[in-house]
PDB file of N, CA and C in Angstrom:
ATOM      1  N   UNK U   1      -9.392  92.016  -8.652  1.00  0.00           N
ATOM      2  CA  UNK U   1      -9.686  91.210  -7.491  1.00  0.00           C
ATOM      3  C   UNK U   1      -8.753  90.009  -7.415  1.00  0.00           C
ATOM      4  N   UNK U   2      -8.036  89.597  -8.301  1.00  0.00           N
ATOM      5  CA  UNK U   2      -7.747  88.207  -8.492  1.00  0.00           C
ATOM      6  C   UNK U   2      -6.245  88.585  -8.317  1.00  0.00           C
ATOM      7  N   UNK U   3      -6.078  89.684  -8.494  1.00  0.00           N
ATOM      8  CA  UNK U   3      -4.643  90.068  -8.187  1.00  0.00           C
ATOM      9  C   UNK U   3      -4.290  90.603  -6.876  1.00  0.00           C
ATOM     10  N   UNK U   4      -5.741  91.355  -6.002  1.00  0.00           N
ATOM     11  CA  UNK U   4      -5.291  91.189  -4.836  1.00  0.00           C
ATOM     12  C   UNK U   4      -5.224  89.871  -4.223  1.00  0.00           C
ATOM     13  N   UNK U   5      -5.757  88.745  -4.510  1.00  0.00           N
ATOM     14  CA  UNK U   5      -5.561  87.354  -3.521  1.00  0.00           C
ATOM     15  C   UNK U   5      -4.408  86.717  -3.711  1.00  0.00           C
ATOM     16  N   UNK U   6      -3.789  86.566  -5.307  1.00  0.00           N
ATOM     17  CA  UNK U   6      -2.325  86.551  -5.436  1.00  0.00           C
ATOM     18  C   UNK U   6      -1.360  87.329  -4.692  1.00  0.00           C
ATOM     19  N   UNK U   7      -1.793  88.319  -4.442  1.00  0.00           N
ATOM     20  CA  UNK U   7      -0.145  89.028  -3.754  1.00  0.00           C
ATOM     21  C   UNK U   7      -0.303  88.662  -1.925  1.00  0.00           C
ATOM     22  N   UNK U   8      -1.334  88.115  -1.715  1.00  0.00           N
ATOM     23  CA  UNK U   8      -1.795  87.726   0.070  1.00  0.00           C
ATOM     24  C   UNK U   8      -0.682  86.801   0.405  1.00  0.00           C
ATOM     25  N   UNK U   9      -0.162  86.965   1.731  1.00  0.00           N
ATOM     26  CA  UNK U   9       1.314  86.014   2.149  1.00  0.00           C
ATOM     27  C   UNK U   9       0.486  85.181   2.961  1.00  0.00           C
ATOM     28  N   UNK U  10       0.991  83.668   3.261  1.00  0.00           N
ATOM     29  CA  UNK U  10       0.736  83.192   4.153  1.00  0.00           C
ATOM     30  C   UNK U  10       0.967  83.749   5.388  1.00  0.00           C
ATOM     31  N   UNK U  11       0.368  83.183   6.360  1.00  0.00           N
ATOM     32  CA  UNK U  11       0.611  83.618   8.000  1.00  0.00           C
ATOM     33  C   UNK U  11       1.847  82.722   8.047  1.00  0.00           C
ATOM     34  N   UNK U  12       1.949  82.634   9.095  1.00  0.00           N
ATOM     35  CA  UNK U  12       3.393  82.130   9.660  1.00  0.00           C
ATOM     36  C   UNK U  12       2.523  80.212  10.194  1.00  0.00           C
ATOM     37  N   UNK U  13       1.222  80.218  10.680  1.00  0.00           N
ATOM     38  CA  UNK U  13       1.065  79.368  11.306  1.00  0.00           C
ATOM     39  C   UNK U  13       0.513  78.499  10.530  1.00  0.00           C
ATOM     40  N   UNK U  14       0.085  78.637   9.108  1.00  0.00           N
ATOM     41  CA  UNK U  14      -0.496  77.967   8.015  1.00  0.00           C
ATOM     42  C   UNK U  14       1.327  77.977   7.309  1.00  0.00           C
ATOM     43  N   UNK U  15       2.596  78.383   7.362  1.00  0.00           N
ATOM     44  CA  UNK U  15       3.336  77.894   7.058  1.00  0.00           C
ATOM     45  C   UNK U  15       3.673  76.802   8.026  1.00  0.00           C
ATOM     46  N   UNK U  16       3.606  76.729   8.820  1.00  0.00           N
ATOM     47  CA  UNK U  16       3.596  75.351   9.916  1.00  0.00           C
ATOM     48  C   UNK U  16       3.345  74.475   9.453  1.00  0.00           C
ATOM     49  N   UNK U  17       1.951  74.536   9.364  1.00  0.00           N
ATOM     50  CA  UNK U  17       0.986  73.440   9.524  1.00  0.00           C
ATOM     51  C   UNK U  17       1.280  73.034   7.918  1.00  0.00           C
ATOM     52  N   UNK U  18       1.199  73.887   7.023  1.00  0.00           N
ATOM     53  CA  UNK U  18       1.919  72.674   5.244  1.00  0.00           C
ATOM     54  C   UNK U  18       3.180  72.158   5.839  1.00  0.00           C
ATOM     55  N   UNK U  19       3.991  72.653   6.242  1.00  0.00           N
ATOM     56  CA  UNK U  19       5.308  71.803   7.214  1.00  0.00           C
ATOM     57  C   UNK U  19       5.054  70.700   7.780  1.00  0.00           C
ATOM     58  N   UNK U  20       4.315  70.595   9.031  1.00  0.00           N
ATOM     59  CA  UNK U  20       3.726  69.495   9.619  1.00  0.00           C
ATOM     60  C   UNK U  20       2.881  68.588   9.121  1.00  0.00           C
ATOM     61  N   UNK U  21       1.926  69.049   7.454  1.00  0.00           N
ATOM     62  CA  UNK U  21       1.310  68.147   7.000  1.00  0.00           C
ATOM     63  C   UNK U  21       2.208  67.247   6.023  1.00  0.00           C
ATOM     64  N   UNK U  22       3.031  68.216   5.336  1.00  0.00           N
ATOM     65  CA  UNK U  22       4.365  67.605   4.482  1.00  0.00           C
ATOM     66  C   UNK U  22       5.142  66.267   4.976  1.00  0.00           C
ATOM     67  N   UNK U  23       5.314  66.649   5.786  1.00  0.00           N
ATOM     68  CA  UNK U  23       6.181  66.024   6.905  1.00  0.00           C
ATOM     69  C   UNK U  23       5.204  64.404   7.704  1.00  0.00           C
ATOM     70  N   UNK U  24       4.045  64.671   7.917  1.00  0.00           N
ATOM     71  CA  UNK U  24       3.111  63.666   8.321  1.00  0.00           C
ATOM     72  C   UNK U  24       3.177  62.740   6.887  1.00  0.00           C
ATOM     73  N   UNK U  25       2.392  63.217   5.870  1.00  0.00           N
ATOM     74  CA  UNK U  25       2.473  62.633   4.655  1.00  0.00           C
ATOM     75  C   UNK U  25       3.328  61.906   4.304  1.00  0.00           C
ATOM     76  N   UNK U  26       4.683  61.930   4.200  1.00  0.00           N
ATOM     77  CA  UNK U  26       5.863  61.131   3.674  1.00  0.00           C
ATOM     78  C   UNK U  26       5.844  60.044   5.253  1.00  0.00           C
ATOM     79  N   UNK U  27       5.606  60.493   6.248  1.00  0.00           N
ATOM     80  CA  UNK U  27       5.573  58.964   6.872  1.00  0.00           C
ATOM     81  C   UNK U  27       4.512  58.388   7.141  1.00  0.00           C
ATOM     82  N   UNK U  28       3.761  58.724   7.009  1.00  0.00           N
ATOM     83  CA  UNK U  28       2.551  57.854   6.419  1.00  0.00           C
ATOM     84  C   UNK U  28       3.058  56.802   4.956  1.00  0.00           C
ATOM     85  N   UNK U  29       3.580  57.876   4.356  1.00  0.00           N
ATOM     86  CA  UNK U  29       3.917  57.037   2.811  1.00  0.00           C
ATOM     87  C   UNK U  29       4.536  56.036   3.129  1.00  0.00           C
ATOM     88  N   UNK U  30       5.508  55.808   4.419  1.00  0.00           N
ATOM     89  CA  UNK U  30       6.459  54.921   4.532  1.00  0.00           C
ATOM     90  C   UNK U  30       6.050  53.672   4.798  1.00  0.00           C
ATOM     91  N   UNK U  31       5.304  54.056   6.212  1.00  0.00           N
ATOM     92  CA  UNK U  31       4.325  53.379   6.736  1.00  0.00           C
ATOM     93  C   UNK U  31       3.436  52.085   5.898  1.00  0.00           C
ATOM     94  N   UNK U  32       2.705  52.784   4.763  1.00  0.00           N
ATOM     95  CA  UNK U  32       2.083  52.196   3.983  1.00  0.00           C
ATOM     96  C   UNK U  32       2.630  51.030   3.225  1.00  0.00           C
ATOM     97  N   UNK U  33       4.200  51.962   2.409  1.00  0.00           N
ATOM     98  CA  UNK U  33       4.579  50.838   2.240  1.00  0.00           C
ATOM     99  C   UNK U  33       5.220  50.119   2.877  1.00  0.00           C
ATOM    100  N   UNK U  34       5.425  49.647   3.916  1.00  0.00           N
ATOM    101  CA  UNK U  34       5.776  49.089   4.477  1.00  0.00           C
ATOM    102  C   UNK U  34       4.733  47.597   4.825  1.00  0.00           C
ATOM    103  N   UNK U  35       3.969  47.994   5.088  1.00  0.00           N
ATOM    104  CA  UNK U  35       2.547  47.331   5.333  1.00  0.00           C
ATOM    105  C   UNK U  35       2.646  46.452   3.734  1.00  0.00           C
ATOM    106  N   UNK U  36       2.064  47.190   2.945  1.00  0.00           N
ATOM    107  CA  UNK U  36       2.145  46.592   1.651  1.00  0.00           C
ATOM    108  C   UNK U  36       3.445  45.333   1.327  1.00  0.00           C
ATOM    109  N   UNK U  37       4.829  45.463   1.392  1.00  0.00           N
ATOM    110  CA  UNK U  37       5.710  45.117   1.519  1.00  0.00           C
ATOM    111  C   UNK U  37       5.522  43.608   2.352  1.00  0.00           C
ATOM    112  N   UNK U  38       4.678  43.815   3.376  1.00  0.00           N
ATOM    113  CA  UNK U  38       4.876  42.924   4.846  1.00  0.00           C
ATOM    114  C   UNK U  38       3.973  42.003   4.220  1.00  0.00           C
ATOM    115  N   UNK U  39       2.484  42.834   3.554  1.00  0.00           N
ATOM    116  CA  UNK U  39       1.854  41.593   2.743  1.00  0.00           C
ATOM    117  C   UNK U  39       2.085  40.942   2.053  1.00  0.00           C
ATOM    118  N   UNK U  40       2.311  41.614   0.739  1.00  0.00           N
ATOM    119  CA  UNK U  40       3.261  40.389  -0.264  1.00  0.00           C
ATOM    120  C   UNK U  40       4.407  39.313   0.330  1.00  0.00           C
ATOM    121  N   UNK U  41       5.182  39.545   0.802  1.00  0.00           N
ATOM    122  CA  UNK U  41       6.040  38.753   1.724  1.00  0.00           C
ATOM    123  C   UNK U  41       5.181  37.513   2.315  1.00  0.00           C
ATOM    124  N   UNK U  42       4.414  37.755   3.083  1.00  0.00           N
ATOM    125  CA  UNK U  42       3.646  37.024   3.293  1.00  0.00           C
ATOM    126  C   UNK U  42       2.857  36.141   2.429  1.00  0.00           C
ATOM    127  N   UNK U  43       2.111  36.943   1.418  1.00  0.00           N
ATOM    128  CA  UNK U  43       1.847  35.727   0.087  1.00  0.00           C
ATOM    129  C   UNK U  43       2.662  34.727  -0.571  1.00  0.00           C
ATOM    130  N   UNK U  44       3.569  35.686  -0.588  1.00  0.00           N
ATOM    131  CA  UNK U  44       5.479  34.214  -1.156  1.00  0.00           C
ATOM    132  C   UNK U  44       5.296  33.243  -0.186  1.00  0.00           C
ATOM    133  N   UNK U  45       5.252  33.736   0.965  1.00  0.00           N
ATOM    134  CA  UNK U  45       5.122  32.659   1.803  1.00  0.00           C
ATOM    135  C   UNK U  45       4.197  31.205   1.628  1.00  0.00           C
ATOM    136  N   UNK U  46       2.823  31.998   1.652  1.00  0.00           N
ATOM    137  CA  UNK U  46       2.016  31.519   1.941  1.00  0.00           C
ATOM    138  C   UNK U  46       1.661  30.333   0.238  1.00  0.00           C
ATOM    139  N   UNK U  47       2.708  30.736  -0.698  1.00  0.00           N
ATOM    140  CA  UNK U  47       2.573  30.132  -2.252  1.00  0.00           C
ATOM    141  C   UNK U  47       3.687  29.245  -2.067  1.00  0.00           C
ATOM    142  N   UNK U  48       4.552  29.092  -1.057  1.00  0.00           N
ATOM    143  CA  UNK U  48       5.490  28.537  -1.015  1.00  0.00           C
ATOM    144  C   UNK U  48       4.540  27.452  -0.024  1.00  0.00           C
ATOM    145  N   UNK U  49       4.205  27.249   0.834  1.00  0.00           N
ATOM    146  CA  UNK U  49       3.241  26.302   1.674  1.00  0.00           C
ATOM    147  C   UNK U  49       4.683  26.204   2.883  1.00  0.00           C
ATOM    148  N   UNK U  50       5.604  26.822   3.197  1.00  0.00           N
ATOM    149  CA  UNK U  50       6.321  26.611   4.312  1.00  0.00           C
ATOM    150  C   UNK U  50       5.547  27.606   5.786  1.00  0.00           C
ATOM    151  N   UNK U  51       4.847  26.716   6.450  1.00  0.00           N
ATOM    152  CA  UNK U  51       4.150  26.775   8.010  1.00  0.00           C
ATOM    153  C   UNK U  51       4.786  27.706   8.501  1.00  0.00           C
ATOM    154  N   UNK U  52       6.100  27.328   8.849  1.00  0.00           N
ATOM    155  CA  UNK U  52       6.761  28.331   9.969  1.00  0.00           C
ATOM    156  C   UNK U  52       6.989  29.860   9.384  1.00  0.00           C
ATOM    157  N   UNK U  53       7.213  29.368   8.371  1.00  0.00           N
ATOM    158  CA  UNK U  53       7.872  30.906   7.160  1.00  0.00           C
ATOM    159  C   UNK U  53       6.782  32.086   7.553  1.00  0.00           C
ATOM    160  N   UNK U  54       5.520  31.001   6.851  1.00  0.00           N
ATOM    161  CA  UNK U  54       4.330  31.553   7.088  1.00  0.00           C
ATOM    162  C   UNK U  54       3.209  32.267   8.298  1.00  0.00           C
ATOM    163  N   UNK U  55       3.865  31.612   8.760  1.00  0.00           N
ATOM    164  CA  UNK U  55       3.526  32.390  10.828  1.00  0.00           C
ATOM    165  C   UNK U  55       4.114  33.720  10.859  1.00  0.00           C
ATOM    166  N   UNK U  56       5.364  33.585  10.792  1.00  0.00           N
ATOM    167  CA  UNK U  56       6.474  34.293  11.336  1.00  0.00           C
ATOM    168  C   UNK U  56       6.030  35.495   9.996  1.00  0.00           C
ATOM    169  N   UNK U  57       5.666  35.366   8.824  1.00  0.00           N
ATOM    170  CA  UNK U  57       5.512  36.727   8.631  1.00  0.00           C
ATOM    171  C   UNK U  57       3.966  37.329   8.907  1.00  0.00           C
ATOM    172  N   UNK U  58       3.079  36.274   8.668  1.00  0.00           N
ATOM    173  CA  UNK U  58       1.617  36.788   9.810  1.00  0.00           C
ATOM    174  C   UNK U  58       2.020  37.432  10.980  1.00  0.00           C
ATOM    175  N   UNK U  59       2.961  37.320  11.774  1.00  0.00           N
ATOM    176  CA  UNK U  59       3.136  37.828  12.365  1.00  0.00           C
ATOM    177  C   UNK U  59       3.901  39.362  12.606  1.00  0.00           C
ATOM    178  N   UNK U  60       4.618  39.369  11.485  1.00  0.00           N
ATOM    179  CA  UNK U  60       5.503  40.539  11.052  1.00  0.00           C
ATOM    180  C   UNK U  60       4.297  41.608  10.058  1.00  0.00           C
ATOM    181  N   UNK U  61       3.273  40.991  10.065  1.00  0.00           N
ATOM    182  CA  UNK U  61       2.318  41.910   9.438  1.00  0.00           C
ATOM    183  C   UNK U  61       1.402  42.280  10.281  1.00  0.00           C
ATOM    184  N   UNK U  62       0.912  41.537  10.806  1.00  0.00           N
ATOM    185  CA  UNK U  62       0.187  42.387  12.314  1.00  0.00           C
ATOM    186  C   UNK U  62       1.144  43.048  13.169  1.00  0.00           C
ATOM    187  N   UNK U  63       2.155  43.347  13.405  1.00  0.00           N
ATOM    188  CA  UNK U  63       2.803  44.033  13.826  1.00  0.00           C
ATOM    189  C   UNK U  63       2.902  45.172  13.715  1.00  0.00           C
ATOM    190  N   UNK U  64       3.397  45.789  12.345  1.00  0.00           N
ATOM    191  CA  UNK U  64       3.320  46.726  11.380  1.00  0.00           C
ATOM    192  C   UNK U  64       2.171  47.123  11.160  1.00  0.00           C
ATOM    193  N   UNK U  65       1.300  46.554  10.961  1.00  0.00           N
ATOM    194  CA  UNK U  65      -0.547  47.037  10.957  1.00  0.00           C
ATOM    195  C   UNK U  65      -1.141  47.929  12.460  1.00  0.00           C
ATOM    196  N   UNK U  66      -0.377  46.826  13.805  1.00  0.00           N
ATOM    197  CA  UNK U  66      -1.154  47.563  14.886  1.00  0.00           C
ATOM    198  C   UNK U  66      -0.040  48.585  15.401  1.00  0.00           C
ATOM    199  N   UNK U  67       1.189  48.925  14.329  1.00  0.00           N
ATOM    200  CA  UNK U  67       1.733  50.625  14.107  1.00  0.00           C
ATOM    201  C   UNK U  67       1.242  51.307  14.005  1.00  0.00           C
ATOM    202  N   UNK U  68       0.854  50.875  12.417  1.00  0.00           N
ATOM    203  CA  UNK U  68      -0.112  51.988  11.950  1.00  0.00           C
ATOM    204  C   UNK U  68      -1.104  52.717  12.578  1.00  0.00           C
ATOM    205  N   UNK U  69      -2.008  51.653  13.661  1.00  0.00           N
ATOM    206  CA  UNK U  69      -3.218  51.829  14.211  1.00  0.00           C
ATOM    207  C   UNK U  69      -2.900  52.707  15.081  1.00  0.00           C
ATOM    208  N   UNK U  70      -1.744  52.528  16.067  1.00  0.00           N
ATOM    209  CA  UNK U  70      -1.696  53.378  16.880  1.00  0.00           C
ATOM    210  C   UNK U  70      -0.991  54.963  16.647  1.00  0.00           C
ATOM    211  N   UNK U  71      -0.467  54.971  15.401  1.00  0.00           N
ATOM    212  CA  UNK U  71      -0.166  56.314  14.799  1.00  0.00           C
ATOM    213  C   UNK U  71      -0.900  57.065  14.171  1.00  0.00           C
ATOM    214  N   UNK U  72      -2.107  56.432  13.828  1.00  0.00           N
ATOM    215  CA  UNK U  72      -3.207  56.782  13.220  1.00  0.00           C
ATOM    216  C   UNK U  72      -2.924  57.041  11.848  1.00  0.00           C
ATOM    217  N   UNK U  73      -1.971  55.936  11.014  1.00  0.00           N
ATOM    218  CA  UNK U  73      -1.747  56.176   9.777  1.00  0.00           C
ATOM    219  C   UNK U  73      -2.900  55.065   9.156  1.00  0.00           C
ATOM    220  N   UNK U  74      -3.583  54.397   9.592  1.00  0.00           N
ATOM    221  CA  UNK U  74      -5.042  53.387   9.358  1.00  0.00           C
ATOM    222  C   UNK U  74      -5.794  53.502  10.788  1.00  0.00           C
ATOM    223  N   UNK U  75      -6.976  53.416   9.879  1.00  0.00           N
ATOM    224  CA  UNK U  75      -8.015  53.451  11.140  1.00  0.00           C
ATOM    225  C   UNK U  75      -8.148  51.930  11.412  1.00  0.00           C
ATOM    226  N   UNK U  76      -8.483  52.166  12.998  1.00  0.00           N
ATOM    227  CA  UNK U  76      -8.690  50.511  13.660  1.00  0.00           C
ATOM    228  C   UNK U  76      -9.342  49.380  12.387  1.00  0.00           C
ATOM    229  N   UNK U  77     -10.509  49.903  12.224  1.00  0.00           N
ATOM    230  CA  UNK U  77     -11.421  48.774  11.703  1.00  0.00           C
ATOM    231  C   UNK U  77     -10.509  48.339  10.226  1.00  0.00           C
ATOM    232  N   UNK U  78      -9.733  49.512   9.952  1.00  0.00           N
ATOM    233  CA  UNK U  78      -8.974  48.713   8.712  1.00  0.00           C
ATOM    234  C   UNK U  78      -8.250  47.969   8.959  1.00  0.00           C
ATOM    235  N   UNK U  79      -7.512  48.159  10.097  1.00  0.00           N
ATOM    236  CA  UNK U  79      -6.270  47.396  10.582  1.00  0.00           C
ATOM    237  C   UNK U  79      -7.013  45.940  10.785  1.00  0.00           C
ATOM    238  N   UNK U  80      -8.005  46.033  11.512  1.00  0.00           N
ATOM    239  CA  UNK U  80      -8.489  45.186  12.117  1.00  0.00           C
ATOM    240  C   UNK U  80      -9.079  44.086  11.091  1.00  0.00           C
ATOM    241  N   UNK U  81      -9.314  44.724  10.075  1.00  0.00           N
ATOM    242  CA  UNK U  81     -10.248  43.716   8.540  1.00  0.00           C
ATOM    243  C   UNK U  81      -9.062  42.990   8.251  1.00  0.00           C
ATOM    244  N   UNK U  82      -7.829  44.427   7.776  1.00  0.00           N
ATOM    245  CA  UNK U  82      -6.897  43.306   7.473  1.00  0.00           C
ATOM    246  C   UNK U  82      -6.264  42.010   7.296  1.00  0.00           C
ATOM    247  N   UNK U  83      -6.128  42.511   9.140  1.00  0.00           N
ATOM    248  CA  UNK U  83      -5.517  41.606   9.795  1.00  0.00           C
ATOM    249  C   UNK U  83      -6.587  40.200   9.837  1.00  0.00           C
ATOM    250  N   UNK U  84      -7.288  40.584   9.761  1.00  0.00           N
ATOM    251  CA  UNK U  84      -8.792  38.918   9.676  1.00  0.00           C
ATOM    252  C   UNK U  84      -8.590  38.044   8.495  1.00  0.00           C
ATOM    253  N   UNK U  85      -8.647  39.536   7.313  1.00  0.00           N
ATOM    254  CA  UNK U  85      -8.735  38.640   5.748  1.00  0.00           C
ATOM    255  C   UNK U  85      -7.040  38.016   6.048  1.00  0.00           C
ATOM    256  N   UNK U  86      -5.653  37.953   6.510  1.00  0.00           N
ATOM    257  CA  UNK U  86      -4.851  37.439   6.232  1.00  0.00           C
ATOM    258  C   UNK U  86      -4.380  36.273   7.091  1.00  0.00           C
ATOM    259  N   UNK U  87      -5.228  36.455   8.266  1.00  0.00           N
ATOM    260  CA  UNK U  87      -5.720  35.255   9.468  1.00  0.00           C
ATOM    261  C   UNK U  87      -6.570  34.268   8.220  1.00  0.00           C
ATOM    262  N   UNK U  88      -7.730  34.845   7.847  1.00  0.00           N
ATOM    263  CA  UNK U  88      -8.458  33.776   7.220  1.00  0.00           C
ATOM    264  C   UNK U  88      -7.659  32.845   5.558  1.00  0.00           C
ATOM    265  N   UNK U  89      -6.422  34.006   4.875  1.00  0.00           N
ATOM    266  CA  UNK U  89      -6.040  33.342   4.361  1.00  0.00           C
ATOM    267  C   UNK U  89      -4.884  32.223   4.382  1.00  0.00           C
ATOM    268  N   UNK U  90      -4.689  32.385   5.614  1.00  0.00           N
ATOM    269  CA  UNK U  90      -3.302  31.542   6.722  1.00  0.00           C
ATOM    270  C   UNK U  90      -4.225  30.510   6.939  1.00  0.00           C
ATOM    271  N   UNK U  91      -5.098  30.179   7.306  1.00  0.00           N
ATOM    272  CA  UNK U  91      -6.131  28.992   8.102  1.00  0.00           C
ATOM    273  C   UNK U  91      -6.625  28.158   6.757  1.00  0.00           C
ATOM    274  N   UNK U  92      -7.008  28.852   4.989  1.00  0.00           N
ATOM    275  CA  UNK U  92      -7.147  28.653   4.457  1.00  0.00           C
ATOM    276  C   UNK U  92      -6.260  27.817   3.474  1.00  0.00           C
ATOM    277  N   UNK U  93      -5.360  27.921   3.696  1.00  0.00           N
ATOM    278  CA  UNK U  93      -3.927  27.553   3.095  1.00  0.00           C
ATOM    279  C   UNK U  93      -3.316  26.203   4.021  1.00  0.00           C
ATOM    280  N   UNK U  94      -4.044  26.561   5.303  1.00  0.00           N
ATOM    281  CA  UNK U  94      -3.589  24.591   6.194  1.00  0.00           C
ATOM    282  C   UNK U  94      -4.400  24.194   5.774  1.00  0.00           C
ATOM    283  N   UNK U  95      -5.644  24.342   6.064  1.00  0.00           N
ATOM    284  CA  UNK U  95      -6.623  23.137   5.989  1.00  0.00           C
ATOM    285  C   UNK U  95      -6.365  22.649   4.121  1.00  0.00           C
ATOM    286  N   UNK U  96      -6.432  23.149   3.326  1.00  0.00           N
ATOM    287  CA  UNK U  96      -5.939  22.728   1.660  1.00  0.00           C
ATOM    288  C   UNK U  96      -4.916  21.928   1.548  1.00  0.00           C
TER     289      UNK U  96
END
């Protein structure tokens, strides 16, 4: 039995679709890090205490976040937490 399911070929349309999932996957991967990347950046920033530095990459991270959202490489509400917890740690960092 186990040797007939070994010798079974894929269809042609399940070779696709590992194609198209292959292929989704690595930009997603990119995606991610990218995001990741945009945060830390932003923490240098934000350890450095320079305002403008610090905008300007809050801003380069919600950017990249509401990518994601609309590619559906993160779901809204993640994007959306995110983007709050790094609002709240920007607001947290003036008033100190």
């Amino acid at each position: 039995m186990a040797k007939e399911e070994a010798k079974k070929v894929k269809r042609p349309t399940a070779l696709k679709r590992d194609l198209q999932n292959e292929k989704r996957r690595l930009n997603n991967r990119i995606y991610r890090s990218r995001v990741r990347t945009a945060i830390r950046a932003f923490d240098e920033s934000l350890a450095k205490g320079d305002l403008a530095v610090t905008t300007e990459k809050l801003n380069e991270a919600y950017s990249i976040l509401d990518k994601c959202a609309k590619k559906g490489v993160f779901k809204l509400n993640k994007v959306s937490r995110t983007k709050s917890r790094l609002a709240a740690r920007s607001v947290a960092k003036k008033v100190a």
